[in-house]
mmCIF file of C-alpha atoms in Angstrom:
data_model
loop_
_atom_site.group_PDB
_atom_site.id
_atom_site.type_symbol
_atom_site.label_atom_id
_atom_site.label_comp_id
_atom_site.label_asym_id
_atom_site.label_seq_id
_atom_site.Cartn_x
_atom_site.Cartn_y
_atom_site.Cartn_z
ATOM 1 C CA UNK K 1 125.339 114.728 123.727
ATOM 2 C CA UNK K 2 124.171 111.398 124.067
ATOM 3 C CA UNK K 3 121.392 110.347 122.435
ATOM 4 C CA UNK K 4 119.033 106.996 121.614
ATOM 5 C CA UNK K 5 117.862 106.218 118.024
ATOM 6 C CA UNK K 6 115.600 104.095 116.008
ATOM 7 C CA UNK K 7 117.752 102.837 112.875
ATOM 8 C CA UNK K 8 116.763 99.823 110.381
ATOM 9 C CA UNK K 9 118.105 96.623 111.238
ATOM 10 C CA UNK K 10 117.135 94.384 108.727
ATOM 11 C CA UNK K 11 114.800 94.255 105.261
ATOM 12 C CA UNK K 12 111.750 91.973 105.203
ATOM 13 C CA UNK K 13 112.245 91.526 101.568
ATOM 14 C CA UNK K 14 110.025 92.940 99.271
ATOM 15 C CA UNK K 15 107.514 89.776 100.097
ATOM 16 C CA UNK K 16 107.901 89.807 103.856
ATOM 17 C CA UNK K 17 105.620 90.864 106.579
ATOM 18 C CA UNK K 18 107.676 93.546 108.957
ATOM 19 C CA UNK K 19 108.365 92.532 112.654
ATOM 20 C CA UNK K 20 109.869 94.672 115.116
ATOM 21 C CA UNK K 21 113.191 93.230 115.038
ATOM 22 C CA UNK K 22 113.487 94.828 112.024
ATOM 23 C CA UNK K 23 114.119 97.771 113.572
ATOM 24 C CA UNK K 24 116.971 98.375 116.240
ATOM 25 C CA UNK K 25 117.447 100.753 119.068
ATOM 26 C CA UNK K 26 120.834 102.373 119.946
ATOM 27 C CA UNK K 27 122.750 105.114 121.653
ATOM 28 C CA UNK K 28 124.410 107.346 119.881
ATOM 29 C CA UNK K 29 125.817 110.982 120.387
ATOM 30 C CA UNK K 30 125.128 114.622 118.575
ATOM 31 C CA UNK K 31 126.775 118.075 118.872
ATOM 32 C CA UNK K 32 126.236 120.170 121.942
ATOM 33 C CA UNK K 33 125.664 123.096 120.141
ATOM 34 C CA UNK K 34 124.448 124.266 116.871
ATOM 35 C CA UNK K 35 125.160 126.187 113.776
ATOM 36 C CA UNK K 36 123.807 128.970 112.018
ATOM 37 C CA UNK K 37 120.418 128.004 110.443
ATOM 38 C CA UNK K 38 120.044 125.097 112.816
ATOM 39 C CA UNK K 39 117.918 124.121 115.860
ATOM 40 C CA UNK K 40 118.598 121.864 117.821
ATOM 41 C CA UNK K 41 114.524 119.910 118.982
ATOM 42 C CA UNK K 42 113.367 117.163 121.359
ATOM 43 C CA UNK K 43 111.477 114.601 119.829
ATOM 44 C CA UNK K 44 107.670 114.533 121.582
ATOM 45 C CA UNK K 45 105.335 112.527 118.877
ATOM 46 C CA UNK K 46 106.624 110.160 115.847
ATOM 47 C CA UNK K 47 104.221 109.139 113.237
ATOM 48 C CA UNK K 48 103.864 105.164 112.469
ATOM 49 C CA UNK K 49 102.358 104.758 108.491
ATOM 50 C CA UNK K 50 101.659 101.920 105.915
ATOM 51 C CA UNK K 51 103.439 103.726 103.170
ATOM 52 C CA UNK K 52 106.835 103.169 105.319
ATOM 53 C CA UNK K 53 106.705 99.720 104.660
ATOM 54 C CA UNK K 54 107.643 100.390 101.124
ATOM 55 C CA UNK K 55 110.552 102.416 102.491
ATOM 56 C CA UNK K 56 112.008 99.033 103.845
ATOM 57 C CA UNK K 57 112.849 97.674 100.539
ATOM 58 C CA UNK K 58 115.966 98.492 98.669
ATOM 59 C CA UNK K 59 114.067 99.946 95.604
ATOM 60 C CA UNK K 60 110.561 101.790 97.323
ATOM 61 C CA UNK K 61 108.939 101.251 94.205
ATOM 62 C CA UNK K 62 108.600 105.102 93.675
ATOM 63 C CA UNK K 63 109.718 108.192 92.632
ATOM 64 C CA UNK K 64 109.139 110.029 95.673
ATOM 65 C CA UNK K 65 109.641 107.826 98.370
ATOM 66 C CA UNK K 66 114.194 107.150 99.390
ATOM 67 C CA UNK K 67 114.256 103.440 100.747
ATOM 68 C CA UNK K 68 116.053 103.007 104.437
ATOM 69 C CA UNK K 69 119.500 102.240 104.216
ATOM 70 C CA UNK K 70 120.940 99.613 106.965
ATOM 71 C CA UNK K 71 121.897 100.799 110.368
ATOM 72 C CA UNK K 72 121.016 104.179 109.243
ATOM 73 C CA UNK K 73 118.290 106.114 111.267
ATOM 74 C CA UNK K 74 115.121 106.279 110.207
ATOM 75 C CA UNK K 75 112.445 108.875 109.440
ATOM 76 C CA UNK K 76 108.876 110.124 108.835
ATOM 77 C CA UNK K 77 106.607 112.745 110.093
ATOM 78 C CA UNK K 78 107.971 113.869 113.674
ATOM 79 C CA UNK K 79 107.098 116.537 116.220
ATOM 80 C CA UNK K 80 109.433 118.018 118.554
ATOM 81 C CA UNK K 81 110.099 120.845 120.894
ATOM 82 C CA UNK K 82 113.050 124.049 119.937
ATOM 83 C CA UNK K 83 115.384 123.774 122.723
ATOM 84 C CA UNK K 84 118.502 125.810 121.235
ATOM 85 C CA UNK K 85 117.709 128.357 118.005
ATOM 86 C CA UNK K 86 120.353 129.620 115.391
ATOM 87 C CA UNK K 87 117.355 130.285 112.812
ATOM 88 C CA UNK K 88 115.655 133.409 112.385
ATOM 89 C CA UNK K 89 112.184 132.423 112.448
ATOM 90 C CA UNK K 90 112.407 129.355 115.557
ATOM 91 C CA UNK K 91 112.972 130.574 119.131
ATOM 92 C CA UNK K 92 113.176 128.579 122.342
ATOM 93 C CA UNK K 93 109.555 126.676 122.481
ATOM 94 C CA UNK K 94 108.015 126.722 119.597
ATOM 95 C CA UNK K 95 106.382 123.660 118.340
ATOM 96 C CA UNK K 96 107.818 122.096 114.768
ATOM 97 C CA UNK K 97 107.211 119.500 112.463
ATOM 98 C CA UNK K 98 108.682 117.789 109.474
ATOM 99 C CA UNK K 99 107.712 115.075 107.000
ATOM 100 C CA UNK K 100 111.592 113.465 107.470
ATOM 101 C CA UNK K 101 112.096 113.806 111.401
ATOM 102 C CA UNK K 102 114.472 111.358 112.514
ATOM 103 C CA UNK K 103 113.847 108.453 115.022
ATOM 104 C CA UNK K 104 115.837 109.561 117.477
ATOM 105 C CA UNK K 105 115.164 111.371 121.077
ATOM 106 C CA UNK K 106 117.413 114.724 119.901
ATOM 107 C CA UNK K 107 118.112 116.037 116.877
ATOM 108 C CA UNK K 108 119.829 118.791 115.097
ATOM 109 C CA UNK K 109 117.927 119.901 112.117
ATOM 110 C CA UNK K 110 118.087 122.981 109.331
ATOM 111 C CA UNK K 111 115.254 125.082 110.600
ATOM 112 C CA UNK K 112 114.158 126.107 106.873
ATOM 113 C CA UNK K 113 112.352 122.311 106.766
ATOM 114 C CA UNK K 114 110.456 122.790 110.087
ATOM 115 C CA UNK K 115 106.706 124.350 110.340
ATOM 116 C CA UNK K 116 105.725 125.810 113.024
ATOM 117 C CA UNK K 117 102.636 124.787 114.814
ATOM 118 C CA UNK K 118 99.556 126.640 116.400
ATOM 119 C CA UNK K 119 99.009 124.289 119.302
ATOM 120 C CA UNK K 120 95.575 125.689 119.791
ATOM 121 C CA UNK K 121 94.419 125.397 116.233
ATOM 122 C CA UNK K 122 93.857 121.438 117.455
ATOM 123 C CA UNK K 123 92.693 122.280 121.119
ATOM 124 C CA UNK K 124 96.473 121.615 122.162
ATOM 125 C CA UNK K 125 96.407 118.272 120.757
ATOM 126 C CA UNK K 126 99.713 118.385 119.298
ATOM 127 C CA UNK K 127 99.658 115.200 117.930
ATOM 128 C CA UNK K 128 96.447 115.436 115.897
ATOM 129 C CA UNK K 129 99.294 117.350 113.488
ATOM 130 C CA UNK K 130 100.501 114.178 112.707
ATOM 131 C CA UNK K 131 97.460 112.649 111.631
ATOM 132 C CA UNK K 132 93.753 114.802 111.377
ATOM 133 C CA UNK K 133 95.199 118.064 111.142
ATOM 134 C CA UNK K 134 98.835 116.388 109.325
ATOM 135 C CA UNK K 135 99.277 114.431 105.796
ATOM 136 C CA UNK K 136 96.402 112.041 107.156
ATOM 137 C CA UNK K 137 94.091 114.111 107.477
ATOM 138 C CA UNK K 138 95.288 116.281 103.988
ATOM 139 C CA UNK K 139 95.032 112.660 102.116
ATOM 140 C CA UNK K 140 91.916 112.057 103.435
ATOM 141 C CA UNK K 141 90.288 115.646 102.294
ATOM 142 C CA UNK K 142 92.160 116.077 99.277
ATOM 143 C CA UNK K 143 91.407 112.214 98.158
ATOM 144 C CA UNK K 144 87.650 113.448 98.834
ATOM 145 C CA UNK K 145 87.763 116.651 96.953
ATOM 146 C CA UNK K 146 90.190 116.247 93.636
ATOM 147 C CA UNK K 147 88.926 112.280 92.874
ATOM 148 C CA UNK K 148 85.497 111.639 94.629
ATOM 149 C CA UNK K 149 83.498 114.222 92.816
ATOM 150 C CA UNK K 150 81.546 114.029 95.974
ATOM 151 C CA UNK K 151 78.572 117.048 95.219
ATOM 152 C CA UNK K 152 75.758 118.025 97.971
ATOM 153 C CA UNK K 153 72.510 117.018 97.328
ATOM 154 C CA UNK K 154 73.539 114.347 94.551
ATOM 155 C CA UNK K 155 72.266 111.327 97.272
ATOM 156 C CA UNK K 156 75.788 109.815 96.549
ATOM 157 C CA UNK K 157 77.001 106.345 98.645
ATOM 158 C CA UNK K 158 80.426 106.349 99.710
ATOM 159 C CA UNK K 159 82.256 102.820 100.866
ATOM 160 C CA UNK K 160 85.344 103.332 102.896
ATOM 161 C CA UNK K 161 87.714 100.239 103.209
ATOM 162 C CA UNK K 162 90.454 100.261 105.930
ATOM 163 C CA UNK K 163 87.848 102.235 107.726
ATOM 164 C CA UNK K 164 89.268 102.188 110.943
ATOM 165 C CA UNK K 165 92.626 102.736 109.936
ATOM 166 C CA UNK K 166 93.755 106.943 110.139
ATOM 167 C CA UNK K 167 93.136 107.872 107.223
ATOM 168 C CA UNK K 168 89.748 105.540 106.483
ATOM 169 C CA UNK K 169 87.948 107.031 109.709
ATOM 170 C CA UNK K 170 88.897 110.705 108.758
ATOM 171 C CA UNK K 171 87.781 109.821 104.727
ATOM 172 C CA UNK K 172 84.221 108.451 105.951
ATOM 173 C CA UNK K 173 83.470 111.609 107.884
ATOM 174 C CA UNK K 174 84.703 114.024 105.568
ATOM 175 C CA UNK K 175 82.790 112.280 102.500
ATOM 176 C CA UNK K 176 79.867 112.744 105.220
ATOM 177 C CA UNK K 177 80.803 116.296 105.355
ATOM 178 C CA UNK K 178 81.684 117.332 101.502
ATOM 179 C CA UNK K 179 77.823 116.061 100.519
ATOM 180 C CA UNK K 180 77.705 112.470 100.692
ATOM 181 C CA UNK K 181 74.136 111.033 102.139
ATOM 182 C CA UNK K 182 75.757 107.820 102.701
ATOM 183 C CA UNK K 183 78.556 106.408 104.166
ATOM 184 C CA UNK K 184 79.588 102.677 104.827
ATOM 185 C CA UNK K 185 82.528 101.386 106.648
ATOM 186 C CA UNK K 186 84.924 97.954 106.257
ATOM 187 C CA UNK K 187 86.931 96.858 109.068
ATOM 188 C CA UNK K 188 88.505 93.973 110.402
ATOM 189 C CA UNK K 189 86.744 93.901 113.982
ATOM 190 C CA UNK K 190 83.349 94.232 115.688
ATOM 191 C CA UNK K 191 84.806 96.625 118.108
ATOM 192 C CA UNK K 192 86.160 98.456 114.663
ATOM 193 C CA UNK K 193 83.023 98.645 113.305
ATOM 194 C CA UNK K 194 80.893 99.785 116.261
ATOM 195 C CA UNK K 195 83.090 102.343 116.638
ATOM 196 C CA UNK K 196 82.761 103.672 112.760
ATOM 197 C CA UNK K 197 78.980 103.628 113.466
ATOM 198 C CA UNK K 198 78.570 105.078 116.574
ATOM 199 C CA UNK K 199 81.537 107.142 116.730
ATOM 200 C CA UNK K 200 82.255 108.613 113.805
ATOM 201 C CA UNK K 201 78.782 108.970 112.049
ATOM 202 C CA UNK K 202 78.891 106.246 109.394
ATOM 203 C CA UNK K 203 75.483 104.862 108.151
ATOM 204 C CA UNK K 204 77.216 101.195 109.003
ATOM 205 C CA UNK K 205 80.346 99.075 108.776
ATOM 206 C CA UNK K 206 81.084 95.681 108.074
ATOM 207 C CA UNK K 207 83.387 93.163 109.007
ATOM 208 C CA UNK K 208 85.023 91.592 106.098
ATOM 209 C CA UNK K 209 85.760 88.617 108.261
ATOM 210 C CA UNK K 210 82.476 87.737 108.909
ATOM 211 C CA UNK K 211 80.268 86.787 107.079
ATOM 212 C CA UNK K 212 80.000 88.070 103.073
ATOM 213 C CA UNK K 213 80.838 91.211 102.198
ATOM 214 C CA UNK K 214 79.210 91.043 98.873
ATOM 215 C CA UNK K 215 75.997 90.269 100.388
ATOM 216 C CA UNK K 216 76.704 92.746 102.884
ATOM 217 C CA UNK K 217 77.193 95.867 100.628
ATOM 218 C CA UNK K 218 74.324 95.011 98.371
ATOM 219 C CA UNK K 219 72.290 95.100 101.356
ATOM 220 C CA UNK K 220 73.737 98.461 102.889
ATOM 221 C CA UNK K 221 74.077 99.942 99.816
ATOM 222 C CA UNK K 222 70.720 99.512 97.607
ATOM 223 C CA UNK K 223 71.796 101.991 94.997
ATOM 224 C CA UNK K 224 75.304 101.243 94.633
ATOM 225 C CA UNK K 225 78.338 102.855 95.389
ATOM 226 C CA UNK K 226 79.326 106.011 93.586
ATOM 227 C CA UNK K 227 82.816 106.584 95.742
ATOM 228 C CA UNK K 228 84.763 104.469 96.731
ATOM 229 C CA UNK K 229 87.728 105.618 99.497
ATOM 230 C CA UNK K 230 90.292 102.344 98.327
ATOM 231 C CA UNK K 231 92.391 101.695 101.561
ATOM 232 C CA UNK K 232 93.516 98.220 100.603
ATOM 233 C CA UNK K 233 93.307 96.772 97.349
ATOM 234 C CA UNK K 234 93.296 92.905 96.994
ATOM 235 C CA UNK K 235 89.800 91.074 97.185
ATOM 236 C CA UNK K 236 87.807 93.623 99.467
ATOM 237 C CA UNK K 237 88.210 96.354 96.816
ATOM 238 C CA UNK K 238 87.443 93.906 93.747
ATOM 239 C CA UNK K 239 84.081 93.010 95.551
ATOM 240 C CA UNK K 240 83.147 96.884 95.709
ATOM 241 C CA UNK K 241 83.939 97.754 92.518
ATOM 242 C CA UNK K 242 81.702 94.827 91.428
ATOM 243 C CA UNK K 243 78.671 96.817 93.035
ATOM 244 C CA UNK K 244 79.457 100.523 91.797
ATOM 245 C CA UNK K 245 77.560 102.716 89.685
ATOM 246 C CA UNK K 246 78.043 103.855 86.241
ATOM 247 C CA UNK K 247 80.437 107.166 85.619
ATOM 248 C CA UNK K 248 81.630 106.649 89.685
ATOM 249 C CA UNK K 249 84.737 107.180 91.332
ATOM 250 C CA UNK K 250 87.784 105.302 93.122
ATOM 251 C CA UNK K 251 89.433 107.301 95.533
ATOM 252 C CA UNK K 252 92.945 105.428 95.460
ATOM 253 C CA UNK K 253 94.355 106.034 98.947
ATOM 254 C CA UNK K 254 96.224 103.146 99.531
ATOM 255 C CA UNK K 255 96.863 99.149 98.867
ATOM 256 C CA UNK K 256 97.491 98.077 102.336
ATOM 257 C CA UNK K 257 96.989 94.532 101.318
ATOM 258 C CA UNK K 258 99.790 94.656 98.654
ATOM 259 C CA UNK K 259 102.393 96.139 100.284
ATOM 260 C CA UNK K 260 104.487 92.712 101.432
ATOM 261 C CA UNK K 261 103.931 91.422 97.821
ATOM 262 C CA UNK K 262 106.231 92.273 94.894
ATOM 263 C CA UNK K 263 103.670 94.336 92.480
ATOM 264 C CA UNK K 264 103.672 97.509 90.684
ATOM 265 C CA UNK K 265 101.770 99.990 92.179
ATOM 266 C CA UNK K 266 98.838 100.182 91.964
ATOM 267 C CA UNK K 267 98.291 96.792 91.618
ATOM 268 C CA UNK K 268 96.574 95.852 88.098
ATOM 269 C CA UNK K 269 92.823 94.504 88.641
ATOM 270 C CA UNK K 270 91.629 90.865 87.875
ATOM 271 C CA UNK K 271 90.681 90.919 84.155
ATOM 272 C CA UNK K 272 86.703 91.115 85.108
ATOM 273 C CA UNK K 273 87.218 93.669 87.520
ATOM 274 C CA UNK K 274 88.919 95.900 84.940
ATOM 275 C CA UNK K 275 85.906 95.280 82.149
ATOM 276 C CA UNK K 276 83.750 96.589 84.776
ATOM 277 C CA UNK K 277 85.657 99.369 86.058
ATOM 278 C CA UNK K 278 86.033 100.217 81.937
ATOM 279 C CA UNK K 279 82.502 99.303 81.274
ATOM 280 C CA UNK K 280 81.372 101.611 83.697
ATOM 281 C CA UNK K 281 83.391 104.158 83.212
ATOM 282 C CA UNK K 282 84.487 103.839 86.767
ATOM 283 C CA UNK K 283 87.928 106.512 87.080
ATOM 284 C CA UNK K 284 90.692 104.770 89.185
ATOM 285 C CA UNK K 285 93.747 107.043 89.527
ATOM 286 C CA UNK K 286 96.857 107.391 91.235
ATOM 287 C CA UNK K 287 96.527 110.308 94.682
ATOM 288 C CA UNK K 288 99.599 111.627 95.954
ATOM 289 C CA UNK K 289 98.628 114.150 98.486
ATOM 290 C CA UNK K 290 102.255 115.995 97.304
ATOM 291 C CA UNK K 291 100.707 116.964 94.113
ATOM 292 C CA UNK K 292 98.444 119.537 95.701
ATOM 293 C CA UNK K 293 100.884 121.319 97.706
ATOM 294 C CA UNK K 294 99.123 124.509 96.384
ATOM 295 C CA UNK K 295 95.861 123.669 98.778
ATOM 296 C CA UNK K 296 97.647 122.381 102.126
ATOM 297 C CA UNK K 297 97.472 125.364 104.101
ATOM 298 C CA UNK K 298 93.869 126.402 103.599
ATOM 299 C CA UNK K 299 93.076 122.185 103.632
ATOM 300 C CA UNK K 300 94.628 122.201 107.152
ATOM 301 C CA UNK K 301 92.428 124.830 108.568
ATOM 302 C CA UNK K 302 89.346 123.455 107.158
ATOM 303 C CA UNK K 303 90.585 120.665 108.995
ATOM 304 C CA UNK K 304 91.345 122.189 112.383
ATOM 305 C CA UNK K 305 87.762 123.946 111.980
ATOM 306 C CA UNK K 306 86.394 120.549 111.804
ATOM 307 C CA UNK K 307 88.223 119.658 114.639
ATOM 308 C CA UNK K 308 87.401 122.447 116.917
ATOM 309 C CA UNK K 309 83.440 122.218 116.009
ATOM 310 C CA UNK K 310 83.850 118.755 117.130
ATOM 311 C CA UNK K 311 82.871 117.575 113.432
ATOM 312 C CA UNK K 312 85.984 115.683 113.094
ATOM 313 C CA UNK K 313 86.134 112.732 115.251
ATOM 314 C CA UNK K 314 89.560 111.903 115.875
ATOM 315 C CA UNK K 315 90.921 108.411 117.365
ATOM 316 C CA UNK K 316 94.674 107.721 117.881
ATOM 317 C CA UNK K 317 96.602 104.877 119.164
ATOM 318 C CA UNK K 318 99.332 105.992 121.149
ATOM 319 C CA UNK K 319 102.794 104.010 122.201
ATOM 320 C CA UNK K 320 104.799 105.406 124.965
ATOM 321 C CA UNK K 321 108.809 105.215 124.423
ATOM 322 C CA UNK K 322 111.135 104.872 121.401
ATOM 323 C CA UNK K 323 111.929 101.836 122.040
ATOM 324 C CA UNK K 324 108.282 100.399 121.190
ATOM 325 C CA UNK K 325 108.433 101.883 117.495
ATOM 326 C CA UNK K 326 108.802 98.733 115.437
ATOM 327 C CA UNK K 327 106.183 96.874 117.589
ATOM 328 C CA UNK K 328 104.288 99.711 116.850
ATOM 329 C CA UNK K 329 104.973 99.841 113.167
ATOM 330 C CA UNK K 330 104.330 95.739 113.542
ATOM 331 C CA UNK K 331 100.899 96.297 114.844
ATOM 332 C CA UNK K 332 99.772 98.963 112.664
ATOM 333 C CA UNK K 333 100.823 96.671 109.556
ATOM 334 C CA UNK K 334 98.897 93.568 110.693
ATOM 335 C CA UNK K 335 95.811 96.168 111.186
ATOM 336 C CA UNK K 336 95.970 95.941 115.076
ATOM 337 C CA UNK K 337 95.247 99.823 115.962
ATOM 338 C CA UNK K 338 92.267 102.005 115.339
ATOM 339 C CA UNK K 339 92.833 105.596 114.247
ATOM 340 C CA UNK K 340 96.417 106.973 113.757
ATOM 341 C CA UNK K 341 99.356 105.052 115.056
ATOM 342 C CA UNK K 342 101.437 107.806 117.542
ATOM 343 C CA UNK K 343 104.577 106.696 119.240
ATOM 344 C CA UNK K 344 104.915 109.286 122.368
ATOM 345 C CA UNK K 345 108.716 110.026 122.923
ATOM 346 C CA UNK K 346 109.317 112.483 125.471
ATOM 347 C CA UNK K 347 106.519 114.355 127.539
#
């Protein structure tokens, strides 16, 4: 069976900003039938994420995390439909998903690493399993409950930076929802930011290219900030941490602004950003969503609730055809989308 691919063409070097050309589309062909165990699936939704870009180096960086190899096919979180079953619990239809779906249009996969999906437990919004009611959306809630130490009634300020990125605008509505009485956005757009205030229930946002930010928070946040959702490292999250309260709390998501520069992660702090986060006794530790396995499945229905009660606002930016994936991946790097980055391959 013939087949088109997605497979990486070239390395950015650990210091390089990704284009699409470093990806490369291709045909390529697949058994007819399959063996016992397998499925065979057609790809319908591929997931586009920051931490990928790490993936792109020869040495990720982590422990978890394989780099790409070189004209190999790549792979993330996928979605696809059963069209041929030799496993016991995957018939003809079902909807799966995996965390290491390959980029390619068909695939033959071992049907012990699929889930299966409830379509209606996201009002048939299959996609949303990729990012409110997927890892996203897990990150988001599980950032929220196991390191903000969010508590109702405690009149707690939470700042969310990469706000209008997937996981920032899930994180600001869920601190919203776990207790917090405030909730402040930063984004990279006036459109981003109306959006996070209008949309998706935060107090306000700012835009970090306009005017000052320090100025900005102080103003929007007269207390302080006692979470902080950390999207993006680099200068944005040294001006927060500046401005939060004693015995407070770094949710550390992500370092979006690190990622094309050679640095452990996470990246150290300037030397007077780390006396205050020490000063203040301000905790800063490393999330992996993968270290609270334990609480998925009950996490994902809280978040499906959420989504059915119309609590959860979800946005998505959606790219039709396989062959768009690295201009996809491009955009999503340089902060061009709002919400989750979805690359549609077959309807």
């Amino acid at each position: 069976m013939i087949i088109q691919r997605v497979v990486l063409n070239s390395r950015p070097g650990k210091n390089g900003v990704p284009v699409a050309e470093n990806f490369r589309l291709e045909q390529s062909t697949i058994a007819d039938t399959v063996q016992a165990g397998q499925v065979l699936v057609k790809t319908l939704y591929l997931s586009v994420d920051p931490y990928m870009r790490c993936r792109m180096n020869e040495d990720t960086g982590s422990d978890y995390l394989q780099p790409w190899q070189l004209s190999e096919v790549a792979d993330g979180g996928g979605i696809g439909v059963v069209e041929q079953s030799k496993h016991e619990n995957l018939a003809k239809g079902d909807f799966v998903t995996s965390f290491t779906w390959p980029w390619q249009t068909v695939a033959i996969l071992d049907g012990s690493v699929l889930q299966k999906l409830v379509p209606q437990l996201v009002n048939g919004r299959l996609s949303y399993f990729l990012g409110a009611a997927g890892i996203t959306g897990l990150t988001a809630l599980l950032g929220v409950r196991e390191k903000g130490h969010v508590a109702v009634g405690a009149n707690q300020t939470m700042v969310v930076s990469g706000a209008a990125g997937a996981c920032g605008s899930l994180a600001g509505q869920i601190g919203r929802l776990e207790g917090c009485s405030r909730v402040v956005g930063i984004a990279g757009t006036d459109e981003k930011c109306s959006i996070l205030a209008q949309e998706m229930g935060f107090d306000a946002a700012i835009n970090y290219k306009k005017g000052n930010v320090a100025e900005q928070l102080r103003e929007l946040c007269p207390g302080g900030v006692d979470v902080y959702f950390d999207n993006v490292g680099g200068d944005i999250s040294d001006t927060v941490i500046s401005q939060m309260n004693q015995n407070s709390h770094i949710i550390l998501c992500g370092q979006i602004s690190q990622y094309n520069k050679d640095v452990p992660y996470p990246p150290p702090l300037p030397p007077d950003i780390e006396k205050i986060q020490k000063e203040r006794n301000i905790t800063r530790e490393r999330f992996l969503v993968l270290n609270y396995m334990d609480k998925h499945e009950a996490s994902v229905l809280q978040l499906c609730q959420w989504i059915q009660e119309g609590k959860l606002k979800v946005r998505e930016t959606m790219v039709e055809g396989l062959a768009n994936i690295g201009a996809a991946f491009q955009s999503m790097m340089s902060g061009g989308n709002i919400g989750k980055q979805i690359v549609s391959v077959s309807k």
